[in-house]
XYZ file of C-alpha atoms in Angstrom:
768
model
C 45.738 -4.513 19.504
C 43.757 -3.702 16.284
C 40.896 -2.036 17.803
C 39.290 -1.418 14.488
C 38.589 -5.053 13.850
C 35.081 -5.529 12.447
C 34.312 -8.708 14.436
C 35.889 -11.774 16.018
C 34.614 -13.865 13.081
C 37.789 -13.399 11.053
C 39.844 -14.494 13.969
C 40.643 -18.183 14.682
C 38.632 -18.468 17.896
C 39.951 -22.022 18.537
C 43.556 -20.730 18.432
C 42.642 -17.702 20.745
C 41.149 -19.952 23.456
C 43.980 -22.584 23.086
C 46.720 -20.152 23.494
C 44.906 -18.364 26.349
C 44.612 -21.650 28.239
C 48.247 -22.617 27.459
C 49.516 -19.400 28.692
C 47.688 -19.930 32.011
C 48.967 -23.337 32.336
C 52.660 -22.497 31.819
C 52.376 -19.468 34.159
C 50.985 -21.917 36.783
C 54.218 -24.163 36.362
C 56.602 -21.211 36.579
C 58.528 -20.736 39.946
C 56.511 -18.926 42.495
C 57.560 -15.374 43.436
C 56.938 -13.790 46.818
C 56.311 -14.839 50.322
C 52.587 -14.971 50.382
C 52.693 -18.712 50.719
C 54.858 -18.574 53.960
C 52.753 -15.862 55.412
C 49.540 -18.001 54.873
C 51.306 -21.116 56.187
C 52.161 -19.148 59.282
C 48.628 -17.843 59.710
C 47.138 -21.235 59.443
C 49.405 -22.586 62.293
C 48.450 -19.633 64.415
C 44.774 -19.826 63.685
C 44.848 -23.537 64.527
C 46.775 -23.186 67.742
C 44.466 -20.185 68.935
C 41.391 -22.124 68.098
C 42.306 -24.721 70.757
C 39.620 -27.093 69.439
C 36.870 -24.616 68.936
C 34.385 -25.891 66.351
C 34.603 -24.202 62.884
C 37.903 -22.372 63.749
C 39.826 -24.763 61.598
C 38.170 -23.470 58.602
C 39.418 -20.332 56.584
C 37.664 -18.991 53.663
C 39.847 -17.191 51.008
C 37.896 -14.422 49.281
C 39.146 -12.370 46.319
C 38.285 -11.578 42.898
C 39.642 -13.372 39.706
C 43.210 -13.413 38.764
C 44.706 -12.675 42.150
C 46.419 -16.120 42.731
C 44.011 -17.933 45.063
C 44.469 -21.326 43.457
C 48.267 -20.897 42.939
C 48.566 -19.745 46.639
C 46.825 -22.839 48.011
C 48.971 -24.979 45.648
C 52.254 -23.365 47.092
C 51.035 -23.744 50.710
C 50.778 -27.526 50.038
C 54.625 -27.453 50.280
C 54.284 -26.965 53.997
C 51.470 -29.406 54.908
C 50.474 -32.766 53.485
C 47.521 -31.586 51.343
C 44.379 -33.054 49.828
C 43.471 -30.565 46.978
C 40.079 -30.383 45.562
C 38.755 -28.170 42.698
C 34.926 -28.106 42.182
C 34.695 -25.497 39.456
C 32.033 -25.965 36.821
C 33.563 -26.956 33.378
C 33.545 -24.392 30.634
C 35.789 -21.636 31.767
C 38.467 -21.737 28.909
C 41.004 -19.656 30.727
C 40.821 -21.433 34.210
C 43.568 -23.653 35.511
C 44.032 -26.163 37.163
C 41.205 -28.210 35.726
C 38.341 -29.320 38.051
C 38.108 -32.516 39.909
C 34.907 -33.822 38.076
C 34.191 -36.718 40.584
C 34.461 -34.486 43.696
C 32.154 -32.057 41.917
C 29.682 -34.757 41.167
C 29.733 -35.831 44.854
C 28.656 -32.317 45.866
C 25.786 -32.332 43.485
C 24.700 -35.707 44.716
C 24.906 -34.406 48.238
C 21.702 -32.589 47.825
C 19.935 -35.747 48.619
C 18.447 -36.473 52.189
C 20.910 -37.017 55.064
C 23.451 -34.540 53.300
C 25.645 -33.879 56.342
C 25.833 -37.662 56.957
C 26.796 -38.367 53.295
C 29.388 -35.634 53.091
C 30.822 -37.035 56.415
C 31.043 -40.283 54.797
C 32.760 -38.719 51.842
C 35.426 -37.100 54.047
C 36.087 -40.277 55.672
C 36.691 -42.120 52.453
C 39.008 -39.386 51.157
C 41.004 -39.670 54.310
C 41.019 -43.378 54.184
C 42.162 -43.631 50.605
C 44.623 -40.896 50.990
C 46.300 -42.812 53.834
C 46.672 -45.860 51.522
C 48.460 -43.656 48.861
C 50.719 -42.007 51.516
C 51.782 -45.585 52.597
C 52.346 -46.775 49.120
C 53.978 -43.950 47.155
C 57.834 -43.698 46.931
C 58.308 -47.106 48.676
C 61.519 -47.257 51.060
C 61.823 -43.610 51.250
C 62.015 -42.109 54.773
C 61.253 -38.338 54.810
C 63.116 -36.051 57.252
C 59.992 -34.067 58.189
C 56.371 -33.463 57.102
C 57.652 -30.659 54.840
C 59.739 -32.826 52.696
C 57.041 -35.432 52.644
C 54.452 -32.721 51.571
C 56.558 -31.652 48.624
C 56.966 -35.270 47.408
C 53.137 -35.845 47.856
C 52.083 -32.683 45.971
C 54.395 -33.808 43.114
C 53.086 -37.362 43.354
C 49.500 -36.048 42.818
C 50.405 -33.970 39.873
C 52.262 -36.729 38.074
C 50.738 -38.505 34.828
C 48.138 -35.835 34.298
C 46.989 -36.049 37.795
C 46.158 -39.725 37.540
C 46.368 -40.541 41.343
C 44.327 -37.350 42.153
C 41.553 -38.485 39.855
C 41.629 -42.077 41.367
C 41.365 -40.703 44.845
C 38.229 -38.909 44.134
C 36.717 -41.626 41.880
C 37.376 -44.216 44.657
C 35.955 -41.910 47.302
C 32.804 -41.389 45.280
C 32.380 -45.016 44.740
C 32.836 -45.823 48.412
C 30.396 -43.034 49.208
C 27.775 -44.545 46.910
C 28.178 -47.817 49.061
C 27.727 -45.443 52.170
C 24.432 -44.289 50.533
C 23.147 -47.843 50.504
C 24.368 -48.424 54.138
C 22.705 -45.218 55.119
C 19.477 -46.210 53.513
C 19.541 -49.773 55.134
C 20.173 -48.168 58.491
C 17.551 -45.793 57.815
C 14.957 -48.537 57.121
C 16.160 -50.573 60.183
C 15.527 -47.587 62.378
C 12.198 -46.933 60.800
C 11.071 -50.439 61.646
C 12.140 -50.038 65.162
C 10.773 -46.656 65.596
C 8.172 -45.636 62.971
C 8.126 -42.016 62.010
C 4.970 -40.489 63.846
C 6.416 -36.930 64.205
C 9.046 -34.720 62.732
C 10.976 -35.270 65.911
C 11.138 -38.931 65.194
C 12.543 -38.257 61.884
C 15.075 -35.938 63.262
C 15.998 -38.551 66.014
C 16.544 -41.071 63.413
C 18.837 -38.766 61.315
C 20.861 -38.009 64.458
C 21.416 -41.682 65.297
C 22.750 -42.327 61.544
C 24.991 -39.210 61.983
C 26.458 -40.410 65.218
C 27.315 -43.736 63.846
C 29.028 -42.265 60.906
C 30.886 -39.903 63.128
C 32.220 -42.867 65.192
C 33.436 -44.408 61.809
C 35.027 -41.270 60.753
C 37.001 -41.031 64.030
C 38.489 -44.292 63.282
C 39.132 -44.158 59.494
C 39.291 -40.403 58.970
C 42.085 -37.777 59.902
C 43.528 -39.968 62.524
C 44.387 -42.771 60.168
C 45.862 -40.370 57.634
C 47.954 -38.746 60.212
C 49.235 -42.119 61.521
C 50.113 -42.872 57.827
C 51.994 -39.606 57.537
C 53.732 -40.256 60.818
C 54.962 -43.739 59.534
C 56.716 -42.074 56.682
C 58.877 -39.626 58.846
C 62.240 -40.045 60.603
C 61.011 -37.847 63.402
C 57.888 -36.716 64.990
C 55.903 -33.775 63.648
C 57.350 -30.398 63.785
C 53.834 -28.680 63.760
C 51.391 -31.055 65.341
C 48.715 -28.514 65.296
C 48.182 -28.947 61.498
C 49.348 -32.127 59.833
C 46.816 -32.289 57.019
C 45.587 -29.307 54.997
C 42.570 -29.693 52.711
C 41.688 -27.069 50.207
C 38.508 -26.767 47.979
C 38.771 -24.264 45.182
C 35.546 -22.611 43.592
C 32.908 -23.078 46.147
C 30.651 -20.564 44.772
C 28.414 -23.093 42.969
C 27.864 -25.380 45.938
C 26.923 -22.295 48.103
C 23.747 -21.934 45.865
C 22.713 -25.513 46.127
C 19.902 -25.305 48.776
C 18.954 -28.498 50.627
C 15.084 -27.432 50.849
C 14.925 -26.993 54.546
C 13.326 -23.952 56.209
C 16.742 -22.375 57.019
C 17.775 -22.444 53.381
C 20.907 -24.585 54.174
C 23.211 -25.057 51.242
C 25.596 -27.816 50.446
C 28.451 -25.390 51.397
C 27.052 -24.992 54.743
C 26.713 -28.883 54.973
C 30.391 -29.161 53.794
C 31.559 -26.960 56.812
C 29.403 -28.950 59.254
C 30.666 -32.286 58.055
C 34.278 -31.027 58.187
C 33.769 -29.912 61.674
C 32.205 -33.263 62.584
C 35.424 -34.938 61.809
C 36.654 -33.350 65.035
C 37.795 -29.685 65.590
C 40.668 -30.997 67.726
C 41.994 -33.217 64.967
C 45.281 -31.935 63.163
C 43.377 -30.966 60.189
C 42.661 -27.445 58.455
C 40.288 -26.581 55.726
C 40.766 -23.731 53.084
C 37.927 -22.676 50.877
C 38.388 -20.381 47.997
C 35.940 -18.243 45.964
C 35.517 -15.156 44.189
C 31.901 -14.552 45.777
C 31.998 -12.726 48.935
C 28.201 -13.611 49.522
C 29.374 -17.264 50.023
C 30.990 -16.168 53.415
C 28.251 -13.629 54.303
C 25.535 -16.215 53.896
C 27.269 -18.690 56.177
C 27.219 -16.121 59.121
C 30.759 -14.990 59.395
C 32.719 -15.243 61.592
C 30.701 -17.723 63.464
C 31.268 -20.690 61.163
C 34.858 -20.173 60.205
C 37.847 -17.955 60.588
C 37.830 -14.180 59.517
C 38.009 -14.467 55.687
C 41.640 -14.056 54.223
C 41.785 -11.449 51.484
C 45.579 -10.529 51.425
C 46.482 -11.853 47.886
C 49.449 -10.828 45.723
C 49.433 -7.453 44.051
C 52.130 -5.576 41.956
C 54.334 -8.665 42.170
C 58.021 -7.922 40.944
C 58.501 -11.043 38.618
C 61.770 -9.900 37.344
C 63.112 -7.037 39.503
C 61.323 -3.789 40.189
C 58.346 -2.972 38.205
C 59.607 0.529 37.462
C 62.972 2.226 37.866
C 63.263 6.033 37.273
C 65.226 7.139 34.311
C 64.791 3.898 32.345
C 61.555 4.319 30.387
C 59.841 7.104 28.504
C 56.189 8.032 28.391
C 55.461 6.054 25.332
C 56.903 2.815 26.904
C 54.682 2.973 29.936
C 51.523 2.760 27.553
C 52.620 -0.496 26.135
C 50.430 -3.603 27.279
C 53.588 -5.535 28.272
C 54.499 -2.804 30.710
C 50.975 -2.109 31.977
C 50.520 -5.935 32.662
C 53.101 -5.706 35.277
C 50.858 -3.720 37.610
C 47.952 -5.045 39.682
C 47.096 -8.736 40.154
C 49.451 -11.457 38.940
C 47.305 -12.918 36.299
C 48.340 -10.618 33.509
C 52.088 -10.340 34.262
C 52.496 -14.152 34.786
C 50.753 -14.958 31.516
C 52.747 -12.580 29.476
C 56.034 -13.949 31.013
C 54.938 -17.362 30.105
C 53.958 -16.286 26.611
C 57.343 -14.676 26.051
C 59.075 -17.864 27.269
C 57.101 -20.169 25.181
C 56.772 -17.847 22.136
C 53.003 -17.638 22.484
C 52.674 -14.528 20.360
C 48.916 -14.596 20.212
C 48.847 -13.967 24.051
C 50.943 -10.971 23.542
C 48.819 -9.599 20.738
C 45.569 -10.251 22.590
C 46.646 -8.979 25.913
C 44.098 -6.140 26.102
C 41.165 -8.215 24.757
C 42.011 -10.940 27.391
C 41.785 -8.175 30.018
C 38.480 -7.140 28.667
C 37.260 -10.778 28.776
C 38.005 -10.880 32.564
C 36.633 -7.326 33.225
C 33.150 -7.972 31.544
C 33.054 -11.798 32.124
C 32.291 -12.393 28.464
C 34.326 -14.856 26.441
C 33.956 -13.009 23.053
C 35.854 -9.650 23.471
C 35.364 -8.450 19.752
C 31.654 -9.450 19.723
C 31.253 -7.557 23.047
C 32.990 -4.519 21.515
C 30.852 -4.339 18.302
C 27.516 -5.173 19.475
C 25.262 -2.442 21.044
C 24.371 -4.139 24.385
C 25.931 -4.674 27.801
C 24.398 -5.594 31.168
C 24.279 -3.163 33.912
C 26.964 -5.140 35.632
C 29.329 -4.876 32.819
C 28.715 -1.103 32.544
C 29.142 -0.764 36.266
C 32.594 -2.639 35.998
C 33.925 -0.489 33.051
C 32.764 2.894 34.638
C 34.111 1.967 38.062
C 37.567 0.824 36.736
C 38.203 4.296 35.191
C 36.304 6.658 37.570
C 36.833 5.117 40.969
C 33.134 5.076 41.840
C 32.224 5.192 45.460
C 29.104 3.181 46.312
C 26.598 4.121 48.919
C 26.740 1.163 51.169
C 23.782 2.162 53.175
C 21.628 0.824 50.224
C 21.187 -2.995 50.012
C 21.302 -2.677 46.154
C 24.795 -1.148 46.408
C 25.958 -3.841 48.816
C 24.578 -6.614 46.490
C 26.280 -4.758 43.507
C 29.750 -4.500 44.898
C 29.756 -8.319 45.779
C 28.581 -8.945 42.242
C 31.536 -6.852 40.829
C 33.894 -8.662 43.005
C 32.593 -12.156 41.932
C 32.603 -11.515 38.217
C 34.110 -8.280 37.313
C 37.488 -8.060 38.835
C 36.638 -5.607 41.757
C 38.956 -6.305 44.750
C 38.118 -7.100 48.401
C 40.070 -5.168 50.814
C 38.488 -6.553 53.857
C 35.194 -8.418 55.061
C 34.468 -6.644 58.509
C 33.267 -8.765 61.279
C 29.790 -6.903 61.378
C 29.024 -8.943 58.171
C 26.842 -6.256 56.756
C 29.001 -5.185 53.703
C 32.451 -5.671 52.378
C 35.189 -3.138 51.955
C 36.086 -3.111 48.280
C 37.215 -1.040 45.456
C 39.066 -0.786 42.056
C 42.760 -0.423 42.643
C 45.040 1.026 39.925
C 45.577 -1.781 37.300
C 46.610 -0.049 33.946
C 45.771 -2.975 31.625
C 42.145 -3.258 32.898
C 41.787 0.476 32.456
C 43.130 0.219 28.929
C 40.528 -2.517 28.288
C 37.738 -0.405 29.839
C 38.766 2.685 27.698
C 38.767 0.456 24.599
C 35.150 -0.558 25.331
C 33.978 2.917 26.274
C 35.415 4.339 23.099
C 34.150 1.663 20.604
C 30.785 0.533 21.945
C 27.920 2.672 21.021
C 26.519 2.982 24.652
C 25.675 6.255 26.236
C 27.899 5.926 29.159
C 26.937 9.200 30.771
C 23.314 8.343 30.615
C 23.797 5.204 32.535
C 26.030 7.038 35.040
C 23.464 9.785 35.651
C 20.817 7.096 36.095
C 22.905 5.219 38.493
C 23.511 8.492 40.434
C 19.665 9.215 40.533
C 19.051 5.770 41.852
C 21.050 6.706 44.827
C 23.668 3.972 44.441
C 26.720 6.339 44.132
C 28.210 9.175 46.119
C 28.690 11.969 43.744
C 30.615 14.279 46.049
C 29.682 17.602 47.690
C 31.485 19.697 45.243
C 30.695 17.754 41.919
C 33.636 15.510 42.172
C 32.021 12.647 40.216
C 30.950 15.167 37.486
C 34.602 16.551 37.245
C 36.074 13.192 37.031
C 33.557 12.134 34.215
C 34.055 15.083 31.940
C 37.911 15.098 32.623
C 37.934 11.428 31.492
C 35.905 11.955 28.262
C 38.172 14.876 27.445
C 41.279 12.958 27.829
C 39.832 10.249 25.486
C 38.865 12.834 22.894
C 42.065 14.678 23.088
C 44.006 11.549 22.584
C 42.133 10.569 19.358
C 44.995 11.915 17.108
C 47.721 10.212 19.183
C 46.287 6.681 19.225
C 48.170 3.829 17.598
C 46.333 1.274 15.469
C 49.216 -1.105 14.932
C 48.600 -4.898 15.896
C 49.533 -5.509 19.484
C 49.752 -1.655 20.536
C 47.641 -0.014 22.971
C 45.844 3.022 22.115
C 43.912 4.826 24.919
C 46.713 4.903 27.429
C 49.043 7.050 25.294
C 49.975 10.404 26.611
C 48.365 13.566 25.268
C 49.980 16.999 24.871
C 49.021 19.377 27.504
C 47.955 22.107 24.980
C 45.870 19.529 23.053
C 44.241 18.418 26.383
C 43.385 21.985 27.336
C 42.001 22.758 23.865
C 39.772 19.809 24.138
C 38.699 20.631 27.665
C 37.474 24.211 27.150
C 35.093 25.777 24.600
C 36.685 27.273 21.558
C 35.989 30.878 22.755
C 38.376 30.547 25.766
C 41.310 28.934 23.980
C 43.180 32.238 23.613
C 42.384 33.189 27.210
C 43.855 29.885 28.450
C 46.751 29.410 26.206
C 47.969 33.044 26.059
C 47.704 33.404 29.888
C 51.100 34.273 31.516
C 52.219 35.149 35.003
C 54.500 38.184 35.252
C 57.846 37.616 33.494
C 56.853 34.179 32.225
C 56.063 32.653 28.846
C 52.520 32.158 27.588
C 51.090 28.913 28.801
C 51.148 27.198 25.335
C 54.891 27.955 25.132
C 55.764 26.890 28.527
C 54.075 23.680 28.115
C 54.758 23.217 24.377
C 56.480 19.888 24.836
C 54.616 18.686 27.916
C 52.239 15.706 28.230
C 49.442 14.499 30.465
C 48.592 10.951 31.046
C 45.588 9.754 33.082
C 43.278 7.053 32.002
C 41.792 6.670 35.393
C 41.607 8.088 38.815
C 42.893 6.825 42.241
C 42.980 8.245 45.833
C 46.157 9.717 47.224
C 45.606 9.095 51.010
C 49.156 9.555 52.293
C 50.260 11.609 55.313
C 49.541 15.015 53.466
C 52.779 14.902 51.529
C 52.324 15.594 47.699
C 55.343 15.945 45.505
C 56.733 15.209 42.193
C 57.554 11.740 43.341
C 53.843 11.200 43.404
C 53.586 12.764 39.966
C 56.217 10.300 38.654
C 54.254 7.379 40.112
C 50.879 8.580 38.759
C 52.401 9.090 35.267
C 53.702 5.577 35.276
C 50.511 4.011 36.065
C 48.455 6.513 33.955
C 46.277 7.831 36.699
C 45.180 11.267 38.188
C 45.241 11.566 41.923
C 42.293 12.344 44.057
C 43.804 14.416 46.774
C 43.234 14.102 50.504
C 41.066 16.951 51.650
C 43.775 18.126 53.844
C 45.342 19.752 50.747
C 43.391 22.892 50.542
C 44.463 23.929 46.923
C 43.454 20.907 45.004
C 41.022 18.011 44.845
C 42.659 16.279 41.701
C 46.216 16.308 40.566
C 46.784 15.428 37.009
C 50.549 14.456 36.391
C 52.634 16.237 33.717
C 55.852 15.216 32.125
C 57.378 18.362 30.770
C 59.385 16.812 27.860
C 59.671 13.501 26.173
C 62.726 12.246 28.230
C 63.161 9.405 30.554
C 60.751 9.451 33.270
C 62.142 10.886 36.501
C 61.136 13.478 39.079
C 63.168 16.255 37.409
C 60.806 16.210 34.355
C 57.541 16.053 36.295
C 54.876 18.768 37.230
C 51.108 18.947 37.717
C 47.845 20.397 36.847
C 46.099 21.048 40.110
C 42.306 21.155 39.928
C 40.305 22.503 42.674
C 36.486 22.159 42.874
C 34.022 24.699 44.290
C 30.227 25.108 44.363
C 28.932 28.533 43.498
C 31.518 31.285 43.747
C 33.284 30.057 46.988
C 36.812 31.538 47.479
C 39.614 29.356 46.282
C 43.351 29.183 47.031
C 46.369 28.249 44.842
C 49.635 26.765 45.898
C 51.903 29.290 47.895
C 55.460 29.366 47.957
C 55.754 26.642 50.786
C 53.554 24.448 48.879
C 55.671 24.795 45.635
C 58.860 23.918 47.714
C 57.263 20.991 49.071
C 55.953 19.793 45.551
C 59.285 20.011 43.948
C 60.945 18.547 47.032
C 64.239 20.487 47.014
C 64.864 20.271 43.184
C 66.934 23.087 41.921
C 64.745 23.623 38.961
C 61.002 23.956 39.454
C 58.863 23.532 36.604
C 55.787 25.687 36.004
C 52.411 24.136 37.223
C 48.792 24.950 36.241
C 46.077 25.551 38.954
C 42.531 25.367 37.611
C 39.554 26.274 39.796
C 36.295 24.756 38.747
C 33.227 26.450 39.986
C 30.813 23.890 38.721
C 27.694 25.445 40.045
C 28.552 29.085 39.442
C 25.160 30.037 38.010
C 23.634 29.398 41.489
C 26.025 31.539 43.506
C 27.153 35.048 43.570
C 30.025 36.550 41.702
C 33.008 37.004 43.845
C 35.142 39.274 41.710
C 34.714 41.550 38.683
C 35.927 40.421 35.352
C 37.217 42.425 32.428
C 35.863 41.995 29.036
C 38.943 40.084 27.915
C 38.521 37.387 30.561
C 41.179 38.481 32.972
C 40.926 40.085 36.576
C 42.861 43.096 35.649
C 46.305 42.746 34.179
C 46.202 38.970 34.354
C 49.367 38.750 36.441
C 49.986 37.809 40.094
C 53.137 38.410 41.876
C 55.173 35.104 41.992
C 58.175 34.045 44.164
C 61.290 33.782 41.933
C 61.436 30.259 40.644
C 57.724 29.518 41.238
C 55.543 29.839 38.289
C 51.884 29.050 38.542
C 49.369 29.547 35.773
C 46.081 30.344 37.454
C 42.703 29.762 35.947
C 39.187 29.817 37.174
C 36.207 28.152 35.181
C 32.743 29.119 36.045
C 29.725 26.987 35.218
C 29.178 23.393 33.859
C 27.823 23.916 30.412
C 28.700 24.033 26.729
C 29.673 27.619 27.092
C 32.577 26.396 29.228
C 33.623 22.739 28.536
C 33.665 21.414 25.048
C 32.925 18.035 26.113
C 29.609 19.027 27.444
C 26.773 19.635 24.882
C 23.163 20.427 24.985
C 22.143 16.847 24.854
C 24.200 15.666 27.960
C 24.327 18.730 30.131
C 21.266 17.585 32.106
C 23.089 14.405 32.916
C 26.057 16.279 34.255
C 23.730 18.367 36.322
C 22.403 15.052 37.902
C 26.056 14.213 38.946
C 26.430 17.641 40.409
C 23.559 17.256 42.909
C 24.912 16.879 46.413
C 21.461 16.426 48.326
C 20.342 12.932 47.596
C 17.064 13.663 49.375
C 16.074 16.121 46.737
C 17.660 14.574 43.672
C 16.335 11.094 44.399
C 12.824 12.031 45.585
C 10.083 9.974 44.083
C 8.195 13.050 43.006
C 10.177 15.453 41.027
C 7.485 18.144 40.363
C 8.449 21.584 41.454
C 5.532 21.977 43.870
C 6.285 18.664 45.563
C 9.987 19.440 45.719
C 9.236 22.816 47.345
C 7.279 21.080 50.110
C 10.034 18.689 50.787
C 12.343 21.664 51.108
C 10.079 23.199 53.554
C 10.623 20.267 55.784
C 14.213 21.396 55.855
C 16.173 18.174 55.020
C 18.931 20.646 54.321
C 19.125 24.460 54.502
C 19.686 26.292 51.227
C 19.197 30.039 50.567
C 15.793 29.673 48.735
C 12.322 30.772 49.809
C 11.289 27.261 50.437
C 13.696 26.861 53.262
C 13.637 30.417 54.593
C 10.014 31.662 54.023
C 9.746 31.844 57.821
C 12.439 34.533 58.087
C 11.835 38.116 56.736
C 15.338 38.267 55.355
C 15.644 38.632 51.538
C 19.303 37.359 51.605
C 18.322 34.052 53.166
C 15.515 33.780 50.774
C 17.882 34.234 47.799
C 16.579 37.701 46.842
C 20.135 38.870 46.182
C 21.207 37.069 43.036
C 23.670 37.658 40.291
C 22.600 40.315 37.892
C 24.642 39.039 35.101
C 25.695 35.391 36.029
C 29.344 34.828 35.061
C 30.214 31.789 32.962
C 33.378 31.135 31.378
C 37.274 30.694 31.911
C 39.349 33.515 33.366
C 42.844 34.250 34.387
C 43.205 35.023 38.094
């Protein structure tokens, strides 16, 4: 990818959009990989059986962000049930496939008129009636062995001739429904003449009479007629009588915002669910609705009006064997877009495979720019890169993809934001709890999306840190009790700056995911005055750090939690190196909060070339601990040769604490050596402070923003009145206890009041 292009004006936009759409279409037609279709089909049968005729329990929403294979999954489930597919997506998305059913969408818009439920019920009736006619007519003379064989043939029939029959189905249903409009109006007028409207209850009673008559018609001409038509084409009775007919409606987000104007703010989507249930919850039918917008489901009152939402969509799909086999690739190979696209949602990998099959070279060249299109939800990637603007949602999406931001879901604004990021900016839904207050969501490790985010962060002239600090001050984020977010932020910026000399600019090549030499990274991390202290440090009997890690590389473009059973070894380092992430360590590991993977030399990636930089975060001058001999044995997991590791303790708020140990003028704690167990070499460093004097990436202009990220007391940092006296009075109310006069002026204890302070605050980097 040529990241230095001035604009997209010099590119053929028409070709760019055509080739993206073509890749999506070809990938749709490729063989389906995995068993998600079988799992969903089994889940549908179980839900319908357990529902036992309960209203709304034959409806299942599928909620997940873009590119996770919702539409393709529903299309594949149609191999197990005779299916009526419907797509009501608005026109205009140049990458979306399959194309929308325009007539069905027009019906949904028309349904905003009066008697919406009745009219939609009429639409369902006509769809079933006309589908029954097609079932009886297609492939004349063929007797199918079971409903699965019929379902496959029916699905193929609907796709033939550019979906001609599918278009006719909805065009005819719409025309029939328009006739129903006239019937409803006529019936309405008849009832009006018999019982003039005197009160709102008269109007309601008349609507109920109309609705009951349509329900009676639906019972005769709806699901039962279609089920009879299906039965007539089979050699034997149904294998699964619970579900004979499946209906899926793709892209329901739009109709969920079409309000009907009643006092309950009912939408067309609500009416759609009601009218489907009116067909008869005991009928052998089941409805899937699909959307990227979690609020669609929360608005309807989950789980009252449908089954618990289904979110388990494909991820890390092995399209052609394992995504990674140890010993087969080097660190440069894993930074290629074609490799990174293997991981995460299937959108990118399937499109690249289609592009390679059909020789769509434009797709391969524009892999990262297409990922950016999806991440920021903006169809002009080069224009976005080179213009000095971005919406808050775009900025949130980019920062969250790299920094693994944790939102404070006690805030309604945070809950709304996370749903927006799922809907339009590739955030994943892990679960939609039954309490229906918020969703469990996050940004998983997707290297290609991270590369796109890094491209935007390094090219757009936006003050990302200013935005991040503002978001933290607004109380939308958890910053961490020990400055976790601040540490992740300046480690990320350091990595980007350190990699500047190692980025490629060739067309089609990635840039920001390339590995960076360990020595270059450390030079970029610490202020110049500490370079010799760090690089010349050496445990007893060992080489200086710069020699021990002379051929080593780090690679981490993003951060991801490591929440295993407490085990952490070089196998985890290998996995992190392949995906390009640093690990956020489970608190049970007392010697590290962040683990940065190291590959010791440019060799095929395997456990025998892996090591770590372990970073421990502390506030003030808290005591720290490095990995001991048992930890080292576990980390290297029985390997005969144990590579050296680096253990760095970051005391990010050292200027507010008390010195824990004396330092010599050369920056060491004596001779600079610790006794090491034979075969275990650990380079131990400690950095005190969070300022330009310690870290090169922090300067006078942005240090106050890092200070905002360090604040662990939201009551104080987010208080509406930030004047010194006002804050002091808040602190006297004891929201938290700190060793300052405002908290302890009631106790005649100079220590509690913070009288014992550091005579000469220590700030810098030292060997320990």
